[in-house]
Structures are given as C-alpha cells and as structure tokens.
Coordinates of C-alpha atoms in Angstrom, one line a residue:
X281 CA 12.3 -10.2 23.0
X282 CA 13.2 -13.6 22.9
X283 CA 14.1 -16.3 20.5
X284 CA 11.7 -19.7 20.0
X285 CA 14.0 -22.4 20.3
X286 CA 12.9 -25.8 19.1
X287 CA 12.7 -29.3 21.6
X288 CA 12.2 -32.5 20.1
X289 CA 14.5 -31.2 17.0
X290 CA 15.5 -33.7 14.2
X291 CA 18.2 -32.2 11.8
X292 CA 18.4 -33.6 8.3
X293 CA 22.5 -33.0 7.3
X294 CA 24.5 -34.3 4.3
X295 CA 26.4 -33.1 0.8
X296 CA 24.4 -31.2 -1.6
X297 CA 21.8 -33.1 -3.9
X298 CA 21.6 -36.5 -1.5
X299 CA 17.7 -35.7 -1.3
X300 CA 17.4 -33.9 2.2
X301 CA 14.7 -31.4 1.2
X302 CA 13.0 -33.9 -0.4
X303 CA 12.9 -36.2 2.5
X304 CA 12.1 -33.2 5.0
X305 CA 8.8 -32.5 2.5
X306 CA 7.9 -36.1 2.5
X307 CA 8.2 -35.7 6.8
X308 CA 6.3 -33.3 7.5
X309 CA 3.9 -33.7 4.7
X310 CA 4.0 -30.3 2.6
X311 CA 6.1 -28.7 0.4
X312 CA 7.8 -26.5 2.5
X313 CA 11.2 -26.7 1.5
X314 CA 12.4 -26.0 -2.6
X315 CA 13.5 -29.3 -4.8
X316 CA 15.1 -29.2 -7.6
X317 CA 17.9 -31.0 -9.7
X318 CA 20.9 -28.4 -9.1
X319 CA 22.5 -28.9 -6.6
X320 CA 22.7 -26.2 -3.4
X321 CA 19.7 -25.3 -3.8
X322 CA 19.1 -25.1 -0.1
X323 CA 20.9 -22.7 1.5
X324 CA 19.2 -21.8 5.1
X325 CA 17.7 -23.7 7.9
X326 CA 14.1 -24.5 7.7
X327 CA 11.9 -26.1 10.4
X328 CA 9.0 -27.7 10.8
X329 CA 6.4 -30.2 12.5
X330 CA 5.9 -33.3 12.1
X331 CA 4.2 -36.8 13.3
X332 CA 5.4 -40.2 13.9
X333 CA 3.2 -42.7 16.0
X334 CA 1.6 -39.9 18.3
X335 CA 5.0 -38.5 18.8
X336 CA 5.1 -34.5 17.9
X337 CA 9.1 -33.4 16.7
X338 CA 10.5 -30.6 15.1
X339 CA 12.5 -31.3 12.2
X340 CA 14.7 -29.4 10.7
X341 CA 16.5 -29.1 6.8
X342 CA 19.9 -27.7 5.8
X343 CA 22.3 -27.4 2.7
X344 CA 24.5 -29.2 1.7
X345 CA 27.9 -29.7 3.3
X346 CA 31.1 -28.8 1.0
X347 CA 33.5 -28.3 3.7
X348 CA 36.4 -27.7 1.0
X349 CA 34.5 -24.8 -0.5
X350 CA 36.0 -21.0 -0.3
X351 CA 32.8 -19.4 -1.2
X352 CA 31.1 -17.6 1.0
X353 CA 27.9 -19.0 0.9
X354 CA 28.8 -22.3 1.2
X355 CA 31.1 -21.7 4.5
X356 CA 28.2 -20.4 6.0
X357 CA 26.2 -23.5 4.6
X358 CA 28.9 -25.2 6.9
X359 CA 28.4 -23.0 9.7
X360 CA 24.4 -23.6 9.5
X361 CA 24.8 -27.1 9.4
X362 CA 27.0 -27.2 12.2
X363 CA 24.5 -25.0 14.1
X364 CA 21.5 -27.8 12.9
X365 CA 23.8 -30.4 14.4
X366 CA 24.2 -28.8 18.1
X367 CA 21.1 -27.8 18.2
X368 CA 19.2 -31.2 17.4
X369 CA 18.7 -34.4 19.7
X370 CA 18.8 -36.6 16.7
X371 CA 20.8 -36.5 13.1
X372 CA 19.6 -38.0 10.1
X373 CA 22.8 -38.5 8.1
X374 CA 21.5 -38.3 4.7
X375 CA 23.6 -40.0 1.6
X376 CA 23.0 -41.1 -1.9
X377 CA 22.6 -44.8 -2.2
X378 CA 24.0 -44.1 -5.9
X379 CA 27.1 -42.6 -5.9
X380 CA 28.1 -44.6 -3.2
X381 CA 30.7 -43.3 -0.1
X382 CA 32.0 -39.8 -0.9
X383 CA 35.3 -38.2 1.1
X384 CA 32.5 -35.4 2.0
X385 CA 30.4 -38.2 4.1
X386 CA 33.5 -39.8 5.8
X387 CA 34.2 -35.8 7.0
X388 CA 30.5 -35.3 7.9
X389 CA 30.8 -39.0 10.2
X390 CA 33.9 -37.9 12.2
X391 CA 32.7 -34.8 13.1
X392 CA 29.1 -36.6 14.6
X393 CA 31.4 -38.7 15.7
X394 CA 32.9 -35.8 17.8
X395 CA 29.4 -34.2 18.8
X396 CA 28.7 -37.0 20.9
X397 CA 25.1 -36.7 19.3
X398 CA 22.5 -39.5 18.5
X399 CA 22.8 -39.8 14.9
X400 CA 21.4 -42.3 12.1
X401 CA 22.4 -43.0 8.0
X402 CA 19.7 -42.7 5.9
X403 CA 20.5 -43.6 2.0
X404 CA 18.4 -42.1 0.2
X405 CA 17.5 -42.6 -3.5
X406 CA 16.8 -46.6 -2.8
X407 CA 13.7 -46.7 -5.1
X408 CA 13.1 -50.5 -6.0
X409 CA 13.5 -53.6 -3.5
X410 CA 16.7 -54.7 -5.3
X411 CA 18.2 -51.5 -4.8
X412 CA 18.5 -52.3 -0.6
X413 CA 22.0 -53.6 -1.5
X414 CA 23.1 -50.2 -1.4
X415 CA 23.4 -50.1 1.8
X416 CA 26.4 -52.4 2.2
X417 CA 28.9 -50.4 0.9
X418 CA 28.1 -47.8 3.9
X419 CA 29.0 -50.0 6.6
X420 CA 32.2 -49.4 5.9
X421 CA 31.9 -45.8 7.7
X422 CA 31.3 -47.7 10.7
X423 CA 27.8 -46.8 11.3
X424 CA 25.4 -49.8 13.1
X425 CA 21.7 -47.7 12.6
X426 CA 21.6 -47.3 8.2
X427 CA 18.2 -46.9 6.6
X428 CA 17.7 -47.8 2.7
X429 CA 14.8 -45.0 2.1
X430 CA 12.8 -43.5 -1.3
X431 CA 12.1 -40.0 0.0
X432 CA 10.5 -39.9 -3.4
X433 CA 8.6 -42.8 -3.5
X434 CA 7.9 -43.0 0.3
X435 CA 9.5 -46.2 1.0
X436 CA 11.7 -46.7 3.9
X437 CA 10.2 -43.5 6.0
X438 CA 8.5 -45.7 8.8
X439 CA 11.4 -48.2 10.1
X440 CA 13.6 -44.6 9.8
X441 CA 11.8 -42.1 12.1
X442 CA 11.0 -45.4 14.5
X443 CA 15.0 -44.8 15.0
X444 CA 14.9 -41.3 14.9
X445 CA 12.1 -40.3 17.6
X446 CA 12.7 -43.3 19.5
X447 CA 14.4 -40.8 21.9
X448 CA 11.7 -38.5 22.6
X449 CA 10.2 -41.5 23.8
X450 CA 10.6 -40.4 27.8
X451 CA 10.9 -36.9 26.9
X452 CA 7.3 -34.1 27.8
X453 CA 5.4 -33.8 25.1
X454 CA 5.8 -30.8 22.5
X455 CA 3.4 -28.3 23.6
X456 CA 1.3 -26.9 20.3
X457 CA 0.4 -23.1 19.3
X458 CA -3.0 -22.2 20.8
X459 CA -5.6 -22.2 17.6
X460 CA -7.3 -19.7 19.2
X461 CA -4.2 -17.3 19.6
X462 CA -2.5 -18.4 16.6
X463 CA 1.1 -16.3 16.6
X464 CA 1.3 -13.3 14.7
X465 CA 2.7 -13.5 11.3
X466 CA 5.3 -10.9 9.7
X467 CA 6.1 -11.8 6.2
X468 CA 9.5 -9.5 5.4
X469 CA 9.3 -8.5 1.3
X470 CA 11.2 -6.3 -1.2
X471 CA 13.4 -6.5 -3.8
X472 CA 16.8 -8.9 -3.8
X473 CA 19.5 -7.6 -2.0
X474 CA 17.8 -4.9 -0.2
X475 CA 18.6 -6.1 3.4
X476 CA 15.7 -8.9 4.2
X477 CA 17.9 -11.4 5.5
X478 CA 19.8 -8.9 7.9
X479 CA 17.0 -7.7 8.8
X480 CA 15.5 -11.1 10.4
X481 CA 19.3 -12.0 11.8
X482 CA 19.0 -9.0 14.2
X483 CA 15.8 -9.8 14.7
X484 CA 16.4 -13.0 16.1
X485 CA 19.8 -12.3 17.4
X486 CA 21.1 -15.2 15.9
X487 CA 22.8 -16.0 11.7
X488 CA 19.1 -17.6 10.9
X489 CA 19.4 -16.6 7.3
X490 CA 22.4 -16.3 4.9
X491 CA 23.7 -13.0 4.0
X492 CA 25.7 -12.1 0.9
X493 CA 26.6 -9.1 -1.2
X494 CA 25.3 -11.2 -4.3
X495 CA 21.4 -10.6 -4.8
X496 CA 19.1 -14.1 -4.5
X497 CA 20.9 -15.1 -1.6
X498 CA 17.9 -16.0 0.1
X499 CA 15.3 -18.8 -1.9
X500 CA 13.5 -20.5 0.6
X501 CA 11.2 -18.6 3.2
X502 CA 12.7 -18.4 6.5
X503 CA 10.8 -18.3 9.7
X504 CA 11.7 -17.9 13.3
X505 CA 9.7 -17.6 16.5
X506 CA 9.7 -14.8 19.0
X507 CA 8.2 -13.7 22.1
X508 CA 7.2 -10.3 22.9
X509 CA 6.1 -8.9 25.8
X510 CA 4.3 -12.2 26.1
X511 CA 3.1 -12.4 22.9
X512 CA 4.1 -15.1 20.2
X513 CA 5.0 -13.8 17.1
X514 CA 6.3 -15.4 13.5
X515 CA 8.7 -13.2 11.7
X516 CA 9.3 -14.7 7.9
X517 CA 12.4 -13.7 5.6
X518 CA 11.3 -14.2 1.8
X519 CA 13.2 -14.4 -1.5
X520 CA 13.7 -11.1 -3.2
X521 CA 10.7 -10.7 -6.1
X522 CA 11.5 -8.5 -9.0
X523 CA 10.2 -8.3 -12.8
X524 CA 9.6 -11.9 -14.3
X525 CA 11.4 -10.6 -17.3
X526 CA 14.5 -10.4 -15.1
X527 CA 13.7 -13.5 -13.5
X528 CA 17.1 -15.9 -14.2
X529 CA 15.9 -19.1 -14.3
X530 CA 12.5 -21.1 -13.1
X531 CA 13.9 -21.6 -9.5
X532 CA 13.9 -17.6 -9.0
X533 CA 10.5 -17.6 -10.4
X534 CA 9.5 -20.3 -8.5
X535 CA 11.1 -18.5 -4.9
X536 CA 9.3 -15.2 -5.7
X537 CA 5.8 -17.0 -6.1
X538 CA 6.4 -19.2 -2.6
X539 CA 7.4 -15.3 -1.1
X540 CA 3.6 -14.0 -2.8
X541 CA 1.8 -16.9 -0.9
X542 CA 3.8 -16.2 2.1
X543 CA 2.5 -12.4 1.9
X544 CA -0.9 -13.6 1.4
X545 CA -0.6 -15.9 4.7
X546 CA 1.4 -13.3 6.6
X547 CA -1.0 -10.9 9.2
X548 CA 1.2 -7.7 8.7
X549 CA 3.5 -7.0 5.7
X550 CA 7.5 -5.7 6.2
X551 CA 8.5 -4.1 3.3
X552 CA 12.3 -3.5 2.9
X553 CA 13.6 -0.8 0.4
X554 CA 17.2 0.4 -0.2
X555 CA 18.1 3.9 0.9
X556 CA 20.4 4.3 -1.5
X557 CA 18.2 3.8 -4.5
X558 CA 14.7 5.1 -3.1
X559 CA 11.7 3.7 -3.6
X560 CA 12.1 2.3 -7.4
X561 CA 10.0 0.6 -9.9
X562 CA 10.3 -2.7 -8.3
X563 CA 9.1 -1.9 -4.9
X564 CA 6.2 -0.5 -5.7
X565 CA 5.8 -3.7 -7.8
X566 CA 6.3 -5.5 -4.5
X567 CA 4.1 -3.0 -2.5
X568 CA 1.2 -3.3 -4.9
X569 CA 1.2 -6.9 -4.4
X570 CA 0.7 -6.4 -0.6
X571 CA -1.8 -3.0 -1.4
X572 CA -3.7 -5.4 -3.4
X573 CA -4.4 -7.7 -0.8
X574 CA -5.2 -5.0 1.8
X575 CA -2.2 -5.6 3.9
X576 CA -0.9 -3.4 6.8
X577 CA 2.6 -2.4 5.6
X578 CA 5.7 -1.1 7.6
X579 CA 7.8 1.0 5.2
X580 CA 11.3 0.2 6.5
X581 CA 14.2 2.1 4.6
X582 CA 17.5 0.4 5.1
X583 CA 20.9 0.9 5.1
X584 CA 20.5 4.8 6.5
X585 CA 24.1 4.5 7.6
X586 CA 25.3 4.9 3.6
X587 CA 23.2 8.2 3.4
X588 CA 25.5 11.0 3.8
X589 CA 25.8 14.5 4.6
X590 CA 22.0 13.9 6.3
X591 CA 20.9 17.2 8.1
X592 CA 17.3 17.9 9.8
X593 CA 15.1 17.5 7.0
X594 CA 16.6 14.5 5.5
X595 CA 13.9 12.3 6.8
X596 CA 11.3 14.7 6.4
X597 CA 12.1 15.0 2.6
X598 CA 12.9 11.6 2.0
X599 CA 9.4 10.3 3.4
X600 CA 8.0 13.2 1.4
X601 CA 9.4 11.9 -1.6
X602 CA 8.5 8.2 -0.8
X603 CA 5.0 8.9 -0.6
X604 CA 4.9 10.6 -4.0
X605 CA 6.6 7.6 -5.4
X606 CA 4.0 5.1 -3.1
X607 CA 1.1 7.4 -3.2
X608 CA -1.5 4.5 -2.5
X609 CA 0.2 4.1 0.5
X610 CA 0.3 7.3 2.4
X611 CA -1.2 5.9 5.5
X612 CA 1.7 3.3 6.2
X613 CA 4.0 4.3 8.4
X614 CA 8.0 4.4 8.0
X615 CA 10.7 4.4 9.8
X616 CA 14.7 4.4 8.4
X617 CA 16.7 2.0 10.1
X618 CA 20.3 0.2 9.4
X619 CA 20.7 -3.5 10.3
X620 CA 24.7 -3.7 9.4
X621 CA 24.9 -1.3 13.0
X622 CA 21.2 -2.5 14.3
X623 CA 20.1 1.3 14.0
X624 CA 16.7 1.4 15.5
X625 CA 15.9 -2.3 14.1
X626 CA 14.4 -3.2 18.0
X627 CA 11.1 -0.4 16.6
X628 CA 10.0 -2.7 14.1
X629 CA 8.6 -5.4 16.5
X630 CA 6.7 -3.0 18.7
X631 CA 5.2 -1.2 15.4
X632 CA 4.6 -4.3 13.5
X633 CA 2.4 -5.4 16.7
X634 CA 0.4 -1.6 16.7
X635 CA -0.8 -2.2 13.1
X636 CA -1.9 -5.6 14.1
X637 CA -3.9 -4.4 16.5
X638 CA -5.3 -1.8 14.5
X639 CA -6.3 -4.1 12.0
X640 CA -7.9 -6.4 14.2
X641 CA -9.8 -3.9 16.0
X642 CA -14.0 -4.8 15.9
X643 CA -16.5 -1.5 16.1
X644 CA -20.1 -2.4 17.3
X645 CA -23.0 -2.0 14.8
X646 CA -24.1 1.0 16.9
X647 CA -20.1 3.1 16.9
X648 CA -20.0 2.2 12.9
X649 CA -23.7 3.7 12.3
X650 CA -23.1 6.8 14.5
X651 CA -19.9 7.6 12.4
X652 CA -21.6 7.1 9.2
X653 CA -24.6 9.8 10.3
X654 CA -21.7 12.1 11.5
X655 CA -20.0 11.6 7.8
X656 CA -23.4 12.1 6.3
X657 CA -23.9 15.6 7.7
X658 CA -20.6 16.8 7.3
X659 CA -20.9 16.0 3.5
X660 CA -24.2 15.3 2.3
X661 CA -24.6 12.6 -0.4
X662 CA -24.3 13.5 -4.0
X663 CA -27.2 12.8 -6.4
X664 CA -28.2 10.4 -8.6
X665 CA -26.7 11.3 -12.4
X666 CA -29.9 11.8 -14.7
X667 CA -32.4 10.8 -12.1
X668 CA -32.7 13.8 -9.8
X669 CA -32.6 11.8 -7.2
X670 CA -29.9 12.0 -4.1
X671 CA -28.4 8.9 -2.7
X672 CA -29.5 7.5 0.2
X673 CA -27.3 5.8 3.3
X674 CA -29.6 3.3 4.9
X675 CA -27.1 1.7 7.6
X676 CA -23.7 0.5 8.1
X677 CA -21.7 -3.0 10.0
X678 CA -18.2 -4.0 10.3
X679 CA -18.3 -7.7 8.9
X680 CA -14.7 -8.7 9.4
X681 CA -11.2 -7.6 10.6
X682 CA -7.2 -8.1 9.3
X683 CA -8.1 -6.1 7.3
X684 CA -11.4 -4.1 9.1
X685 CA -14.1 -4.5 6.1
X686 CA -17.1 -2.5 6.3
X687 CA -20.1 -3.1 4.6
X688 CA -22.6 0.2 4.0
X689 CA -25.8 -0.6 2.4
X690 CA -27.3 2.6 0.2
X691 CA -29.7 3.1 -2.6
X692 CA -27.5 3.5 -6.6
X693 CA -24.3 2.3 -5.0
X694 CA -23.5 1.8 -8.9
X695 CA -23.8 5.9 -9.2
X696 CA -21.8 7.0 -5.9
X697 CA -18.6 8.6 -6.9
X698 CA -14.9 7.2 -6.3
X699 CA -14.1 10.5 -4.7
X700 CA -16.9 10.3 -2.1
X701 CA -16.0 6.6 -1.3
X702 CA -12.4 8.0 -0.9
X703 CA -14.3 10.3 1.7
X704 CA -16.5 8.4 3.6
X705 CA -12.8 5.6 3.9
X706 CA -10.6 8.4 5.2
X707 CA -13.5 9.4 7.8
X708 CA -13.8 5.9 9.1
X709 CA -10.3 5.3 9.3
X710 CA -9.7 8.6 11.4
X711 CA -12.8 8.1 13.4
X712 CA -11.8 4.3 14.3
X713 CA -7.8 4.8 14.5
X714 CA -7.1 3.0 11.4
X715 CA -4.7 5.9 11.0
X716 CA -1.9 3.1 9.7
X717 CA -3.6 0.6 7.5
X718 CA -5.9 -0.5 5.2
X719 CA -9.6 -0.9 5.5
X720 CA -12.1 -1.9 2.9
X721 CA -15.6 -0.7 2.7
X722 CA -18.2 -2.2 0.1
X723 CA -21.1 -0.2 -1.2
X724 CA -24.0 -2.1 -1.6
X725 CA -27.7 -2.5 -2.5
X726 CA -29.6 -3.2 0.6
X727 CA -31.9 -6.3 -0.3
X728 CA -35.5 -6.1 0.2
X729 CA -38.6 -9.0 1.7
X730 CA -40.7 -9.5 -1.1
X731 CA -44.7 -8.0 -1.2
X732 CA -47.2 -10.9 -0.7
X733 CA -50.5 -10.7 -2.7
X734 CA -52.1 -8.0 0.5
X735 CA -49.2 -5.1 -0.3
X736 CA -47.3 -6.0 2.7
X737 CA -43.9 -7.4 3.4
X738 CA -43.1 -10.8 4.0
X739 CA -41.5 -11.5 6.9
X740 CA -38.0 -13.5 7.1
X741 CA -35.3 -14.5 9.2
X742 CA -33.0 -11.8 9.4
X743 CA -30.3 -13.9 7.0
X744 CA -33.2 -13.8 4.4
X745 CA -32.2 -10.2 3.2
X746 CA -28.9 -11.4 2.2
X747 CA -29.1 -13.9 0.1
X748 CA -26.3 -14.8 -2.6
X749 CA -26.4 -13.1 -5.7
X750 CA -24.0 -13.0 -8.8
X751 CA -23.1 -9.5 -7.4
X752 CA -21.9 -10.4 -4.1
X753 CA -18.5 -11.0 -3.5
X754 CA -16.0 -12.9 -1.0
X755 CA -16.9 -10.6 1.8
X756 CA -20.4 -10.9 1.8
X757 CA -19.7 -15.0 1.4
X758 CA -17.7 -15.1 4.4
X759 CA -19.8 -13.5 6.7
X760 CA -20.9 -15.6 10.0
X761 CA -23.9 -15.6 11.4
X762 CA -23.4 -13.2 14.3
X763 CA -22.4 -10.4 11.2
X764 CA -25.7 -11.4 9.9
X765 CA -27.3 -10.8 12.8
X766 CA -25.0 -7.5 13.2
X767 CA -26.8 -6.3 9.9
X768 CA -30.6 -6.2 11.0
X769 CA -31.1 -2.3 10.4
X770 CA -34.5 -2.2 12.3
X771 CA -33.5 -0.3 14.4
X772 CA -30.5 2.2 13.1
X773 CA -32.2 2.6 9.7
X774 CA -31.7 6.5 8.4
X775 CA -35.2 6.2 6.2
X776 CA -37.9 3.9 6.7
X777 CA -38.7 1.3 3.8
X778 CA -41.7 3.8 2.8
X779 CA -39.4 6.6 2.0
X780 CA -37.1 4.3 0.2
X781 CA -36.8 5.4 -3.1

C-alpha cells in the first residue's frame, strides 16, 4: 500500500485569517475548503486540482502559522505547514494587505528563505483599484514577485498563478484519474473524538490529519490517495457529527453537513466507534445516515487496546451486543482494531475493497430470475388480503449496482407483506454473496400494452411498458437503456398475460 503523492504542487502558507482558504476555493473553483471569520479555522492540509492556461497543478491549503503558540494544535499547524512547504514546487505567501507587515510574516520569509524554494507574496484582501498601494509597505521583506489580489472579488488571480505555474512550464504533464476507473472512495464517519483522524494517519503512514485529545479536532474533510494492489483508492477523514442540539456553534454544524455529503459521495462507508463506550446513541445516529442511503459499512471498533481483562469471548460478546444495539445492520461486518499501536489497522483496506466489489457485482437477467423461481418454491407467495387471490411473481432484473438494486415486477405489490420482502432480500443476498452489504429491491406493478379496438395487444418498443408514472421512483428514472432492454419478460415470464390476474 502506497501513498499518492502530489507533482505540480502549489502550497498556499501564511498567519491565520489572511484569506488562504478563501483564495484556494476561488483556485480550484469549489468550495472545498471551510471560510469563516474566526480565525484558525483551518487546521489540516487540503488538496486539490486546478487550471491555469492549459496547465493542470495541484494546489494545496494549510492553517495558519503562529509559530509562538504552545498549544498543541497549532504546533502541529506549524508542523503541517512546514510539511506543505517541502513538499511543494511553488509557495504562495499569503498576507493581509490591511493590517500591514506582521512579526509572524517576517518569520514565515526567513524560513522560505532557508527552503531554497520558489516562493511568491500574494496580499490578499486588495478589493478596490486604490487599494494596490498596499503592496508597498511589503517590499520591505525583500521580496521582488508581490501580487495585490481579491480572493473574494476575484481580482488579481490571473497575473498571480502566471507566477506561480510558470515553473511547471518544462515539467510532464499531470496525468488525470481514468473516468472510467474512477478511484474508490472511503468516507471514514463517527462521532468526534472516536479515533477518525488516527485512523487515516496510519493509513497513509504519514501525520495527514491533526490529532488531539479535544473532540472537533478535525473540521475539514481530509483526503489522501492510495494504491493497492494496483488499485487507486480515496480514503476521506470527516468531522465528527453528533446531535445538532449539541452542535457548538454554526461552524460544527456546518463541518458535520460537508461530512453527510461526503458519505453520500463516498463508494463504501468506515464507521468508527469507541470501545470504551459501545455502540451509543450517536452512532447509530451516524449509522442510520449511511443505512439510509444504502451504504456498505465496515463496523471498526477502536481503541481495543483500553479494553481490559479481554478473554475468548470478548469479541464474540461484544459483536453480539453491537448488533442488538445496530440491529439494521447485522450484515456489516466488524472488526476491533487500535490505531494508537496500529492493531490490525492494515485489514481495513483489504475489507473495504471486498464490500466494494460486492456491491458492484452485476447478475444477468437469466441468474436473478432463476433465484427468484427457487425463492418462490421454497416459500410460496402469500395471498391477496380480502380478495382470495395469491400474489403473483411475473419476472425479476438487477437495474443498477453500489448499491445492487433489483427490481421484481408482481401483481398487488401494495398487499405483499414487509416480512416476505425481508425474505425474498435475505435470499438474494445469500444467493448472490451480498453476504456484507446492502441491496435494495423494489416491488412493482408490471405495466401492461394497451387492447386496440380487435381485443388484442398493441405492440411497443420494449421501453413502452415502462413509462414514467407518479409512482415510479429514482430507480426506475435512472435506468439506461440496456436495463430496459434487461426487463423484456418474453421470455422468463412465470404466467402468461392470459393467466394474469
């Protein structure tokens, strides 16, 4: 397993609340990195792609640099920033055009100074014309290259990456991800203070994310790439969510909703719970957001090494007692690891890659309609309620994958039990090996070609039967047009349209 490192790298450095995540947004064109008025609110380093002229860079955000500070956090805001700084070919020296020269940015020169790296001054904050004048007072750090720029108003940006990518101007060209094999996403969630942020550094190998003892370290979502085996993957640390009622202030509210949307991007979910406490009220607040949007989940249960007096059955009981707690989400598997001594951390990679497979494993019209004629004998369909009538399973297609959705057309689908639909999921997902994640199945009412004015059928294209109703949801909506074809029953029908009902 080996860590992505970035060519082409631009690092944004400078005190806290000069405007660096707001210039790093306005780069590479999304809101990728949190803004807000207090300052420090950045805290680890975040990438990300950009364009200038045809010329691809990475480009790269930290927090701000308070070399003075005892706190914890912000000596290993230092430390990152010192990492950004090695690591990059260019360094945008950001300042505020404001407030003028600070001892901070005369310590932040000499030590460029002593990286022998390509480095630039942008000061930031120059909104209007007349305030260009601000730049003046900066000469006297001795710099030639300084930039007046609005990260805000966008003013400034083109004459300052001209001097920062001018290097790459010799250099290959940055190679971009195949859209066709797209890396595999792994969003890590939980609770704050549960072990996310460890998790991801031994992951990487490398301090990618701040760790503290003090819950809401993390704010930003963190991502780093890996290969595997050959594979590309995209492992994501996210801020800790927990009840919006205990939510401190709009920035914690604002971190757990950017960690939701990163769950609902990410292709397999990592969800981190505390030994020590068990799974609590708040993960399976977390866990239902993931359930909810049919997810595969790794359980991982950290910090094992603070369980004592474990014997034999400690896991056994402990997983026992998770799923009672988790119950919707028997099927995931779990595994107890501890990333303070990197117990068993190196499994979660090889697992995480399992479920994705699992989930985007594709069945044949043909393997999903044998299966579904096996479930049908083993437990015949109920009847109708109040109509004397028993249900009838016409034919079966898997329309999509991560997560596999299935799609069984029957007559009453309004009537069929909850318990039989439990049944008929549990024997597709033993039948297929989705022993380890979620699959969705939709009952529906198989759509019928009208009678002309002779009694017969009128003959369509094989889309025809499928048209858009109010009842259909996203997953008919979606579906392409080989599913479509996928879905002519012509053939594997269990009752011809006479016996229909």
């Amino acid at each position: 397993m080996t860590l992505r490192t970035y060519t082409r790298l631009v690092a944004l450095v400078g005190r806290p609340n000069v405007g660096k995540s707001s210039l790093f947004n306005r780069i590479i064109r999304e809101r990728k990195s949190l803004v807000h008025n207090e300052p420090g609110v950045t805290r680890d380093r975040i990438f990300g792609r950009a364009e200038h002229n045809g010329e691809a860079f990475y480009i790269c955000d930290t927090g701000g640099f308070e070399p003075t500070s005892r706190d914890n956090i912000k000596i290993q805001l230092v430390e990152q920033a010192e990492m950004a700084i090695e690591e990059a070919e260019t360094v945008i020296f950001v300042v505020d055009g404001r407030e003028g020269i600070h001892p901070v940015d005369s310590d932040l020169i000499r030590r460029l100074r002593k990286s022998e790296k390509n480095f630039i001054v942008c000061v930031n904050k120059c909104d209007l014309p007349k305030d260009d004048i601000f730049i003046e007072e900066f000469r006297k750090l001795g710099v030639q290259r300084i930039f007046p720029v609005s990260a805000e108003h966008n003013r400034g940006m083109s004459d300052l990456l001209d001097a920062a990518t001018e290097i790459f101007a010799n250099s290959p060209k940055e190679k971009r991800d195949d859209p066709e094999n797209p890396p595999i996403k792994l969003s890590i969630i939980g609770r704050p203070n549960v072990g996310k942020s460890s998790i991801l550094n031994r992951l990487v190998g490398e301090v990618r994310s701040i760790v503290d003892e003090r819950p809401g370290t993390t704010r930003d979502t963190v991502d780093a790439g890996l290969k595997y085996h050959g594979r590309d993957l995209r492992v994501i640390d996210t801020a800790g969510i927990r009840r919006k009622s205990r939510m401190a202030d709009k920035l914690e509210r604002f971190s757990a909703f950017r960690s939701v949307a990163c769950l609902e991007d990410a292709d397999v979910s990592i969800l981190v719970i505390n030994a020590e406490d068990g799974a609590t009220d708040g993960d399976a607040r977390v866990a239902g957001y993931a359930f909810e949007l049919r997810k595969p989940i790794l359980i991982v249960v950290n910090k094992w090494d603070l369980i004592k007096d474990k014997t034999s059955n400690t896991v056994n009981e402990f997983t026992e007692k998770l799923h009672l707690d988790l119950r919707y989400l028997r099927y995931a598997p779990v595994i107890f690891v501890s990333a303070l001594e990197n117990l068993r951390v190196s499994k979660l990679i090889p697992m995480c890659i399992d479920l994705y497979d699992q989930s985007s494993r594709r069945n044949s019209t043909s393997q999903v309609n044998n299966i579904l004629k096996e479930v049908l004998l083993k437990h015949t369909p109920p009847m109708v309620k109040n109509k004397s009538k028993r249900i009838k399973f016409f034919y079966a297609t898997q329309v999509g994958t991560l997560p596999p959705r299935f799609i069984i057309f029957c007559s009453h689908p309004q009537d069929l039990h909850f318990s039989y639909k439990r049944f008929v999921e549990n024997a597709f997902r033993e039948a297929f090996g989705y022993k380890d994640i979620p699959i969705s199945i939709i009952f529906r009412e198989r759509t019928r070609s009208p009678i002309d004015d002779k009694g017969e059928r009128v003959k369509t294209t094989k889309a025809a039967r499928f048209q858009k109703d109010r009842n259909y949801d996203d997953d008919i909506r979606s579906m392409e047009f080989e599913d479509m074809k996928a879905l002519d029953g012509a053939e594997i029908e269990f009752f011809d349209d006479e016996s229909e009902e």
